[in-house]
mmCIF file of C-alpha atoms in Angstrom:
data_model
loop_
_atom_site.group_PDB
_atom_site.id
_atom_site.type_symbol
_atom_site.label_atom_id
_atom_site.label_comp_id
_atom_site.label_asym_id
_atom_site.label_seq_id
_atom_site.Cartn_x
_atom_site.Cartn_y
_atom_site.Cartn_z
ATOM 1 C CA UNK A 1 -26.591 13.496 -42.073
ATOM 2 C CA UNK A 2 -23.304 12.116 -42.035
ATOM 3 C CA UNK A 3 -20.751 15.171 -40.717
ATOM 4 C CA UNK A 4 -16.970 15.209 -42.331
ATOM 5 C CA UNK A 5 -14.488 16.115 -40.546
ATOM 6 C CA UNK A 6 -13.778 20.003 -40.784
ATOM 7 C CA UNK A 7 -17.361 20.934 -40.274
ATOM 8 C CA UNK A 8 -17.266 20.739 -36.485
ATOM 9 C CA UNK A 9 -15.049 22.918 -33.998
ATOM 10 C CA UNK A 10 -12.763 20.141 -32.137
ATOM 11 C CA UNK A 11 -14.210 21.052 -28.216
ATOM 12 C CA UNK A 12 -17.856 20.678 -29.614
ATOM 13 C CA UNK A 13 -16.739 17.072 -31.765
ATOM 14 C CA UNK A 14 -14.797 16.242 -28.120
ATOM 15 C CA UNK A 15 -17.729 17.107 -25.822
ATOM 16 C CA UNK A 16 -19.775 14.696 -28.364
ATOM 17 C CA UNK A 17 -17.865 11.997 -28.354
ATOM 18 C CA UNK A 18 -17.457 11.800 -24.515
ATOM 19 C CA UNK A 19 -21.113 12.034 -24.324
ATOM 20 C CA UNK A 20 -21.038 9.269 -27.165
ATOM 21 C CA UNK A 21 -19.442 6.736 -24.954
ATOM 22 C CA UNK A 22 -20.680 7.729 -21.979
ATOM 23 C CA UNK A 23 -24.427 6.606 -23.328
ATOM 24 C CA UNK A 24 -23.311 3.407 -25.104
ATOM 25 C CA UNK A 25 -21.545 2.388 -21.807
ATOM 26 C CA UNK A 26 -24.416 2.496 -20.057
ATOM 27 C CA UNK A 27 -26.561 1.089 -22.439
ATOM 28 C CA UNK A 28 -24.173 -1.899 -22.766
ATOM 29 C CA UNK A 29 -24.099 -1.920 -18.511
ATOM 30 C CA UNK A 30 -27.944 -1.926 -18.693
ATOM 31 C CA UNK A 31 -28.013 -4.830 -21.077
ATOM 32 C CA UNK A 32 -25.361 -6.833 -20.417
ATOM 33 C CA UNK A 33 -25.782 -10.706 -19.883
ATOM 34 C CA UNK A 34 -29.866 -9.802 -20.702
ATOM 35 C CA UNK A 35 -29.537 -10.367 -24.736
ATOM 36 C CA UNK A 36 -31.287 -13.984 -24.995
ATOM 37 C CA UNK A 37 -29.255 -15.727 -27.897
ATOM 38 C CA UNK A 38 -31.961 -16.204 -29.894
ATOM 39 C CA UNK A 39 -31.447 -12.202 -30.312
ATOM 40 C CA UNK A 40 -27.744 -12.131 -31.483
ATOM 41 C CA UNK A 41 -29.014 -13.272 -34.904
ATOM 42 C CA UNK A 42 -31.525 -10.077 -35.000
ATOM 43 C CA UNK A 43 -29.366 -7.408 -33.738
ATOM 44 C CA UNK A 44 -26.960 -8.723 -36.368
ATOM 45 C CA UNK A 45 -29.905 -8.638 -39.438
ATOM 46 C CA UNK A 46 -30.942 -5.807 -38.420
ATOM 47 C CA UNK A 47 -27.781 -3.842 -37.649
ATOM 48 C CA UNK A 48 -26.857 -5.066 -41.313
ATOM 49 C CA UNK A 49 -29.681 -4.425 -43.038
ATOM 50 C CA UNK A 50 -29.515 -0.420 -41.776
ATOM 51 C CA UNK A 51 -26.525 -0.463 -43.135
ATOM 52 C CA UNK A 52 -27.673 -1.419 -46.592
ATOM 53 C CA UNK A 53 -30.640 0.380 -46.693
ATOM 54 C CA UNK A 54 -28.497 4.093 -45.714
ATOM 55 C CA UNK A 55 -26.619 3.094 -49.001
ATOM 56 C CA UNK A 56 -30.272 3.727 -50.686
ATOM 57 C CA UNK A 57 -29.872 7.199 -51.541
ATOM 58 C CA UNK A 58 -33.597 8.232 -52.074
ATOM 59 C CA UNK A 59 -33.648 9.342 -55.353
ATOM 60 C CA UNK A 60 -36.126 12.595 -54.996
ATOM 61 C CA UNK A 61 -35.283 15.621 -57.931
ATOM 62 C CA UNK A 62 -35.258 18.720 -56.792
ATOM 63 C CA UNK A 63 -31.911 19.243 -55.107
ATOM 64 C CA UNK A 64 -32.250 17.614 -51.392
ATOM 65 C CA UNK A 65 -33.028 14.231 -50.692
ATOM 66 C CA UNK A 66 -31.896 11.496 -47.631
ATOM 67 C CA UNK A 67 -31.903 7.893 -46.562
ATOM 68 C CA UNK A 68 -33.214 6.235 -44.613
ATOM 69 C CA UNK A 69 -31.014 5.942 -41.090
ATOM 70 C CA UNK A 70 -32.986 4.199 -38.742
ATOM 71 C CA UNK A 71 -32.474 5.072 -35.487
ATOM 72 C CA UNK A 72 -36.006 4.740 -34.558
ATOM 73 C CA UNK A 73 -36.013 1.560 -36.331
ATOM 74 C CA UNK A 74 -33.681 -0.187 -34.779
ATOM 75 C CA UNK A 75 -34.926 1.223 -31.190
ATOM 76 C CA UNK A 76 -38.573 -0.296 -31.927
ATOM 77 C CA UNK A 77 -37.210 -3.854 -32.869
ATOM 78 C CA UNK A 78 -34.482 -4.369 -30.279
ATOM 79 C CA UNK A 79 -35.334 -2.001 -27.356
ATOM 80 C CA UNK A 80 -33.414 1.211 -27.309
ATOM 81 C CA UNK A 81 -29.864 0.598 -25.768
ATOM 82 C CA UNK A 82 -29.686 -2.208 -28.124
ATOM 83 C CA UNK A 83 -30.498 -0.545 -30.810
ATOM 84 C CA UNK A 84 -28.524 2.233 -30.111
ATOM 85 C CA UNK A 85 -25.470 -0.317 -30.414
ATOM 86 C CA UNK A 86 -26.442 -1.635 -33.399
ATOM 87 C CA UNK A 87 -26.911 2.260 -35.075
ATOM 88 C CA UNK A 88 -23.510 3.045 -33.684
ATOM 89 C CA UNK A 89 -21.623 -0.080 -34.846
ATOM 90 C CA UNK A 90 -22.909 1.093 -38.167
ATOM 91 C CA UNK A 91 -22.210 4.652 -38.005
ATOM 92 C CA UNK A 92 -18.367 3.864 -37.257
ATOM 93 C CA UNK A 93 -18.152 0.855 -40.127
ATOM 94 C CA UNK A 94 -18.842 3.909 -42.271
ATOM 95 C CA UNK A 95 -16.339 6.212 -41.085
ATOM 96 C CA UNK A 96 -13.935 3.615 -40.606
ATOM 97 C CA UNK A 97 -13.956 1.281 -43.884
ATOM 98 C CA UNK A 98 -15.987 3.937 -46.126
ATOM 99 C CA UNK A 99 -15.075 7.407 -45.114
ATOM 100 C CA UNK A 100 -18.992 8.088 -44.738
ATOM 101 C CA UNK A 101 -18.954 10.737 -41.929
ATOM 102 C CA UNK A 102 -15.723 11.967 -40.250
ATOM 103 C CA UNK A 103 -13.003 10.429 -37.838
ATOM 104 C CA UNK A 104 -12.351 13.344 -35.522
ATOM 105 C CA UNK A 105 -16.820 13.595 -35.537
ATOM 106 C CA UNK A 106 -17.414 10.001 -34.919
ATOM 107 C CA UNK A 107 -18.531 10.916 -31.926
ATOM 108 C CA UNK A 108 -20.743 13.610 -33.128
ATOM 109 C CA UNK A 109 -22.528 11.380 -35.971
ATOM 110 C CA UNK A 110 -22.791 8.616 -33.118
ATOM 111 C CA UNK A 111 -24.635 11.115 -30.917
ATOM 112 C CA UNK A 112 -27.061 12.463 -33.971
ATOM 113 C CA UNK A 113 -27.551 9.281 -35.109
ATOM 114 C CA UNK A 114 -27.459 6.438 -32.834
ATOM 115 C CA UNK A 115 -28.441 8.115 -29.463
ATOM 116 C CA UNK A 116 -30.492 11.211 -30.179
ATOM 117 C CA UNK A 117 -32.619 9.323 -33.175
ATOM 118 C CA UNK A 118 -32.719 6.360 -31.415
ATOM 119 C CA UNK A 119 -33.449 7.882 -27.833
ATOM 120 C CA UNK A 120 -36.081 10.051 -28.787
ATOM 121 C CA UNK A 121 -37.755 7.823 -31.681
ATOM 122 C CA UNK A 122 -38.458 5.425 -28.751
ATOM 123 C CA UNK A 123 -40.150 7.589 -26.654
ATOM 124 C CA UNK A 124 -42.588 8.889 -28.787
ATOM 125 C CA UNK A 125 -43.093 5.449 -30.128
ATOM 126 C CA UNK A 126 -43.918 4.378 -26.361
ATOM 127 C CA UNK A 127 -45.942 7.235 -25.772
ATOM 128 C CA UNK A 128 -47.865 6.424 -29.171
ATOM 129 C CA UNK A 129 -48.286 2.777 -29.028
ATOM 130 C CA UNK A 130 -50.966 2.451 -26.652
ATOM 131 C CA UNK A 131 -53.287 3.821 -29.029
ATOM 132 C CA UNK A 132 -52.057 2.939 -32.208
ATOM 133 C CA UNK A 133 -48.107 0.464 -33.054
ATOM 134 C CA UNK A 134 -48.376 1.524 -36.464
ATOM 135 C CA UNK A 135 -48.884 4.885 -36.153
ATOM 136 C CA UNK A 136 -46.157 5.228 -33.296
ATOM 137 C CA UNK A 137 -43.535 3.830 -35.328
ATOM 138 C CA UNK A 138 -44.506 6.492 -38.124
ATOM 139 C CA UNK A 139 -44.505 9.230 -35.574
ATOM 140 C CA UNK A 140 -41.169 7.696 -34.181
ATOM 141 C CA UNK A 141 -39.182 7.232 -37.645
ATOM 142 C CA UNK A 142 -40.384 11.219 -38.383
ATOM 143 C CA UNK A 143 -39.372 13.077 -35.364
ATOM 144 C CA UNK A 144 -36.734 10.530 -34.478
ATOM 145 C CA UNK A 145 -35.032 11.839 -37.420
ATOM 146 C CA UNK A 146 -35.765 15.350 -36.932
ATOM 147 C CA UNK A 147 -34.448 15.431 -33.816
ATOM 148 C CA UNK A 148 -30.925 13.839 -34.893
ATOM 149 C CA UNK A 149 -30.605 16.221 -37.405
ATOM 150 C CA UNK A 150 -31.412 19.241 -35.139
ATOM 151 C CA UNK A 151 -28.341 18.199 -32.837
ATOM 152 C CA UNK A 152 -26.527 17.887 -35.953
ATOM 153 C CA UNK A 153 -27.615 21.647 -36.959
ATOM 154 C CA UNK A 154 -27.117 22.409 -33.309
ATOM 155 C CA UNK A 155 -23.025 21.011 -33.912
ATOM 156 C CA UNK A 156 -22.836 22.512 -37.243
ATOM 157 C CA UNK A 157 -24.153 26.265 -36.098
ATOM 158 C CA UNK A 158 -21.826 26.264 -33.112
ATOM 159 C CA UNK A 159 -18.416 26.030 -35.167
ATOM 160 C CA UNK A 160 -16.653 28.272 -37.234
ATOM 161 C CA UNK A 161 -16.691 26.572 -40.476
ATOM 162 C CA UNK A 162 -20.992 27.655 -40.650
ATOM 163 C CA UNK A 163 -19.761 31.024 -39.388
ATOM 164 C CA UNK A 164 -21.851 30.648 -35.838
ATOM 165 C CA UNK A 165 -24.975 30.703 -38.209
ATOM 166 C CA UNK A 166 -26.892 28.826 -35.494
ATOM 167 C CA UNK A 167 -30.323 29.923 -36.965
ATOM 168 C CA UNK A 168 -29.499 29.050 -40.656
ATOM 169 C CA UNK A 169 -28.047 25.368 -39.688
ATOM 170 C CA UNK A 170 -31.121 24.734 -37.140
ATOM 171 C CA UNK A 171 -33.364 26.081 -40.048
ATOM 172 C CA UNK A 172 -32.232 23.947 -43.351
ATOM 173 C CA UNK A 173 -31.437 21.099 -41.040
ATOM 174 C CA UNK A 174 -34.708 21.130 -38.903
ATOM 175 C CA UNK A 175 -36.968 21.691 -41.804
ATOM 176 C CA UNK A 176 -35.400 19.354 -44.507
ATOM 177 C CA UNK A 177 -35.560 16.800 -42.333
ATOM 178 C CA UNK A 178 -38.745 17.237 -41.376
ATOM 179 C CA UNK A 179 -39.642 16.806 -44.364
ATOM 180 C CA UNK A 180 -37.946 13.893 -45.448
ATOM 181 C CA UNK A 181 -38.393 12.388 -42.488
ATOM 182 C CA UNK A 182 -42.047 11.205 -43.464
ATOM 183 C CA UNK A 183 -40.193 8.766 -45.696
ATOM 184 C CA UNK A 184 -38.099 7.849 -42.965
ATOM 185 C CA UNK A 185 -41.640 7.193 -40.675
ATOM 186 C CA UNK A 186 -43.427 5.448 -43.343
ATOM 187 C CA UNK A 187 -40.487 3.134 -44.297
ATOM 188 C CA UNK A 188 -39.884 2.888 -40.474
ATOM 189 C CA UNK A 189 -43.780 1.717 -40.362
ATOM 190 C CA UNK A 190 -44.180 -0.290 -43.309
ATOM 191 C CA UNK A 191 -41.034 -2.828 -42.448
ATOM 192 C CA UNK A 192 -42.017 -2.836 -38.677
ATOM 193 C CA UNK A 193 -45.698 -4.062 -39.467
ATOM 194 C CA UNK A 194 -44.868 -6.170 -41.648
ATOM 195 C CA UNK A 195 -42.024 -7.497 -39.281
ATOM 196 C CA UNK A 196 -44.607 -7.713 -36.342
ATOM 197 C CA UNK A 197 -47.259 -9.535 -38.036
ATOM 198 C CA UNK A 198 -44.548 -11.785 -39.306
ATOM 199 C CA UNK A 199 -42.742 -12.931 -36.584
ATOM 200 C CA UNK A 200 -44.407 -11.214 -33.025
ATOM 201 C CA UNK A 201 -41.992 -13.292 -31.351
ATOM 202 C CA UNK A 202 -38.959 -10.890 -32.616
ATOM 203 C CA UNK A 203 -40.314 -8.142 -30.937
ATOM 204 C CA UNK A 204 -38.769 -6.591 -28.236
ATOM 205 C CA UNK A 205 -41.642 -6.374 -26.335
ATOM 206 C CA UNK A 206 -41.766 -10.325 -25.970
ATOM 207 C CA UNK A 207 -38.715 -9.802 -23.536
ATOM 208 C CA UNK A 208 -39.387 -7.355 -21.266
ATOM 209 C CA UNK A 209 -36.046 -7.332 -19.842
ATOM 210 C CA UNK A 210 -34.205 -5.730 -22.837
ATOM 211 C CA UNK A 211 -36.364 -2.925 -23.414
ATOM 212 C CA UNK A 212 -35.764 -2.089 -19.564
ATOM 213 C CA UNK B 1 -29.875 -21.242 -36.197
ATOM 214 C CA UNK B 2 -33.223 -19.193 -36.266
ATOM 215 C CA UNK B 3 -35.805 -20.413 -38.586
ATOM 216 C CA UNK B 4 -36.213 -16.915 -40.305
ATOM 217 C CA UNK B 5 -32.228 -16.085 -40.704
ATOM 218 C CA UNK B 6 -32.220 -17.640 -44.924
ATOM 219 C CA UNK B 7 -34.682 -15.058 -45.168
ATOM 220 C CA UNK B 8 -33.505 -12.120 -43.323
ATOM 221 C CA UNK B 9 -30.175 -12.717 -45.399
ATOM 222 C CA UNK B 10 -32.035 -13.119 -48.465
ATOM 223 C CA UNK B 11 -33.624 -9.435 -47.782
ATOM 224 C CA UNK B 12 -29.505 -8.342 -47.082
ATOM 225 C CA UNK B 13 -28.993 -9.127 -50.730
ATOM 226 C CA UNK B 14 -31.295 -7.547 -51.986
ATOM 227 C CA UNK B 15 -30.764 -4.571 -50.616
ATOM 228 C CA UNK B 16 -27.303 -4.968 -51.628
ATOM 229 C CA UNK B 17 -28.354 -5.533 -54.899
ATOM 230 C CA UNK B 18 -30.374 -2.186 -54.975
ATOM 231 C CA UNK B 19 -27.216 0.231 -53.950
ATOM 232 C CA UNK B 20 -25.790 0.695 -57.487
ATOM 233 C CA UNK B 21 -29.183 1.433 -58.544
ATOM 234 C CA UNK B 22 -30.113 3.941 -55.856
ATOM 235 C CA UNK B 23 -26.564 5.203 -56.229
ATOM 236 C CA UNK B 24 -26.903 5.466 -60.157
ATOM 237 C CA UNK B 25 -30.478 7.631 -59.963
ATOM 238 C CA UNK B 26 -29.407 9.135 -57.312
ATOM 239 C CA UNK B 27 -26.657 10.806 -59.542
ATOM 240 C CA UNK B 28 -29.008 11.124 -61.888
ATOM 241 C CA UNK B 29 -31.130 13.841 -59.883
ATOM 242 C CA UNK B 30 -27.835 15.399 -58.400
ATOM 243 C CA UNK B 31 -28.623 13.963 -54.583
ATOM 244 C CA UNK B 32 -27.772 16.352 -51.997
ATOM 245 C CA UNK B 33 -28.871 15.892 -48.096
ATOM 246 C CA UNK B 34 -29.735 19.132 -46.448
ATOM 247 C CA UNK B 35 -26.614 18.868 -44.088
ATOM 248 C CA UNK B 36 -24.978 19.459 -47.843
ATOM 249 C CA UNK B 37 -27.438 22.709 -48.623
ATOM 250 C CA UNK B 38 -26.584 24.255 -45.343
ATOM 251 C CA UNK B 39 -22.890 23.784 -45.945
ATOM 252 C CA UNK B 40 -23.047 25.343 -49.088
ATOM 253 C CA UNK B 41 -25.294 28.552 -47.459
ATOM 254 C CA UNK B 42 -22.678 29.209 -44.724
ATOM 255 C CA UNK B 43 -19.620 29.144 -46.885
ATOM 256 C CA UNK B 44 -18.631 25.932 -45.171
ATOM 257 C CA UNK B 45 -18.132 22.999 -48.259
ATOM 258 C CA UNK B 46 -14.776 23.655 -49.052
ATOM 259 C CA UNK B 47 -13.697 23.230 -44.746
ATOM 260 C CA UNK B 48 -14.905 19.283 -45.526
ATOM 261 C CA UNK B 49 -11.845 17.344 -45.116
ATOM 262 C CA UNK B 50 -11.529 13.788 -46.676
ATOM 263 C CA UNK B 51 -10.294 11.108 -44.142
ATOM 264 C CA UNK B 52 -8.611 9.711 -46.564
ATOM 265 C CA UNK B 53 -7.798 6.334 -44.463
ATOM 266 C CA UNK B 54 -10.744 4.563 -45.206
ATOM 267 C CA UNK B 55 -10.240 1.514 -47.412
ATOM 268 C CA UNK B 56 -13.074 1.431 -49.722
ATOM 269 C CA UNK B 57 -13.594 5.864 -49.598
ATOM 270 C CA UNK B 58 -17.224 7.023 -51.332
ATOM 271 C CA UNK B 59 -18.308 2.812 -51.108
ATOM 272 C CA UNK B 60 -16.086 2.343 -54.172
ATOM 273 C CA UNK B 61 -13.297 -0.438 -55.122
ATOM 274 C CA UNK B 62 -10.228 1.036 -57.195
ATOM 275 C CA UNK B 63 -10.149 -0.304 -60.071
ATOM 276 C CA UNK B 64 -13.967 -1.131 -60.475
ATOM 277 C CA UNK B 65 -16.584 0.289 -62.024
ATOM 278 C CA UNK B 66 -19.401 2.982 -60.169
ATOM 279 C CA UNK B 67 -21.737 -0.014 -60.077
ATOM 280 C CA UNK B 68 -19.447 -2.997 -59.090
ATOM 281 C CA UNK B 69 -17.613 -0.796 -56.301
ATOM 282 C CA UNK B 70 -21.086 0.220 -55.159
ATOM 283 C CA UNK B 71 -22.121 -3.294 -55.008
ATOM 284 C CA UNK B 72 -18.676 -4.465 -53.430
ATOM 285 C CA UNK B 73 -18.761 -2.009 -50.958
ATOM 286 C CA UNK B 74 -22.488 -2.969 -49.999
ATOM 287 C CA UNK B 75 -22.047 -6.650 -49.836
ATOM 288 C CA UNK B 76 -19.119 -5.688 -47.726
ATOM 289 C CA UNK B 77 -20.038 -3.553 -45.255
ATOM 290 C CA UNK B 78 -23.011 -5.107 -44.960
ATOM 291 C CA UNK B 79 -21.132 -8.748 -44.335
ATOM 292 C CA UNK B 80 -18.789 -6.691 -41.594
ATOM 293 C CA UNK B 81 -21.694 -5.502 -40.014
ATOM 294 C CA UNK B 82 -23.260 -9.002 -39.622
ATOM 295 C CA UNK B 83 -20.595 -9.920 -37.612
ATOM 296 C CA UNK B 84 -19.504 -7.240 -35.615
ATOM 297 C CA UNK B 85 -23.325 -6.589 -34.386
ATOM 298 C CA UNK B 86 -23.599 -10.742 -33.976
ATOM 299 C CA UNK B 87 -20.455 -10.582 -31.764
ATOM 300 C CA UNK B 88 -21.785 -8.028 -29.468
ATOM 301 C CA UNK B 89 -24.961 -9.893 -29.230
ATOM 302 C CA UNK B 90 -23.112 -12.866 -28.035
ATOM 303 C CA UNK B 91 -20.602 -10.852 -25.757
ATOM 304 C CA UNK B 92 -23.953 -9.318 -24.268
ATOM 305 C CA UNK B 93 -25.688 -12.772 -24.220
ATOM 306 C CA UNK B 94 -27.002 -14.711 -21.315
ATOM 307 C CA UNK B 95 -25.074 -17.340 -21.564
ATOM 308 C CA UNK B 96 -21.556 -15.090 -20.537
ATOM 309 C CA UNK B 97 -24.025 -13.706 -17.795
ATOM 310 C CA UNK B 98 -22.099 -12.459 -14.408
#
């Protein structure tokens, strides 16, 4: 999910990265001075270990395949404008160091990945948990992930490199991911329950005042 | 330091141990991400332009092998973002509180 540069039109990459850093600043404004230090050490783990695990290229034959991002991930275990940091630090230590995703589209692999995924994956985890945490962060990992790669389709269709073949980059896009994404939900799932029995004290939901 | 941080490192390496694997199979079943498949529908691969900046391109060391650059560039970037993702939890921390 990770766009090179040439794939986007520049004005589409631009508009993206203004809305980029528009988002983070306020999530950094909403949070700042609220991050107890006994979560530095778990934004930190957990920022890291997303980065590992999106080196785990899920080995499925067949042609297409993914790994796991975690957006939604990192929005369920340290409250979304946290998370969102912690996706978008990692997003831009790939670009940067690794060439993983483009320089001019930082802004645009930010927004797919670290706002949109992580945005949306914790609102339907919210509106899911009430009934049912494990199921929510399923539901959240899937359509978190689906929905990052639709703006991504949504970037890709609107520039000249895909010819303006809106339809055809909403389409492969939409529906691979949707797809794949139930890996995504299950890992996203598995690791949080196992996390939350663990240690119910990391959760986010202990402090209140970060997942404002 | 938190009780559960030997641990949560402990899981780091492991995951860092797992990349050349991953990366090795997923060679092995010619890995493609659907952002690829619709690049290749629309005519659009060959407008992909490398950076060519980066230090460690493709998570590979010059010089090394697939597996050791793999593994380099996973222990790494992982390391970096320990840090940079600790800093901003301190800069956002209570105690610097305005």
């Amino acid at each position: 999910m990770h766009i090179p540069d040439g794939f986007v039109d520049l004005p589409i990459a631009a508009l993206c990265g203004v809305l980029s850093v528009a988002v983070l600043a306020v999530a950094t404004r909403r949070i700042d001075g609220e991050v107890p230090d006994a979560r530095a050490p778990l934004l930190g783990v957990v920022a890291a270990g997303i980065f590992a695990a999106q080196m785990l290229n899920w080995p499925i034959p067949g042609g297409t395949s993914a790994h796991f991002v975690g957006g939604s991930f990192a929005a369920i275990m340290l409250g979304p404008h946290l998370g969102a940091l912690a996706v978008a630090t990692v997003v831009a230590i790939q670009a940067l160091v690794f060439g993983d995703g483009g320089l001019v589209v930082l802004g645009a692999n930010v927004f797919n990945m670290a706002i949109v995924q992580v945005y949306v994956g914790y609102a339907i985890y919210r509106l899911v948990a009430p009934y049912d945490e494990f199921r929510a962060a399923f539901v959240a990992g899937w359509l978190g992930i689906t929905a990052g790669a639709l703006t991504a389709g949504l970037q890709l269709g609107l520039s000249s490199a895909f010819e303006y073949q809106l339809l055809t980059t909403l389409a492969i896009m939409g529906a691979g991911h949707l797809v794949l994404g139930l890996v995504e939900g299950a890992i996203t799932a598995v690791v949080y329950r196992y996390l939350a029995r663990a240690r119910p004290d990391l959760r986010p939901t202990a402090e209140p005042e970060v997942t404002a | 330091m938190a009780d559960w941080l030997p641990r949560g490192l402990a899981a780091l390496l492991v995951l860092a141990l797992l990349a050349p694997v991953f990366g090795w199979a997923a060679g092995q079943v010619g890995y493609a991400e659907p952002l690829e498949n619709a690049a290749e529908v629309t005519g659009a691969s060959d407008d992909a332009e490398s950076t060519g900046t980066a230090p460690l391109p493709d998570y590979g060391v010059a010089g090394l092998g697939s597996a050791a650059g793999t593994f380099v560039s996973a222990v790494v970037g992982t390391a970096l973002t320990l840090l940079i993702a600790l800093g901003i939890g301190r800069l956002l921390g209570t105690e610097q509180s305005h």
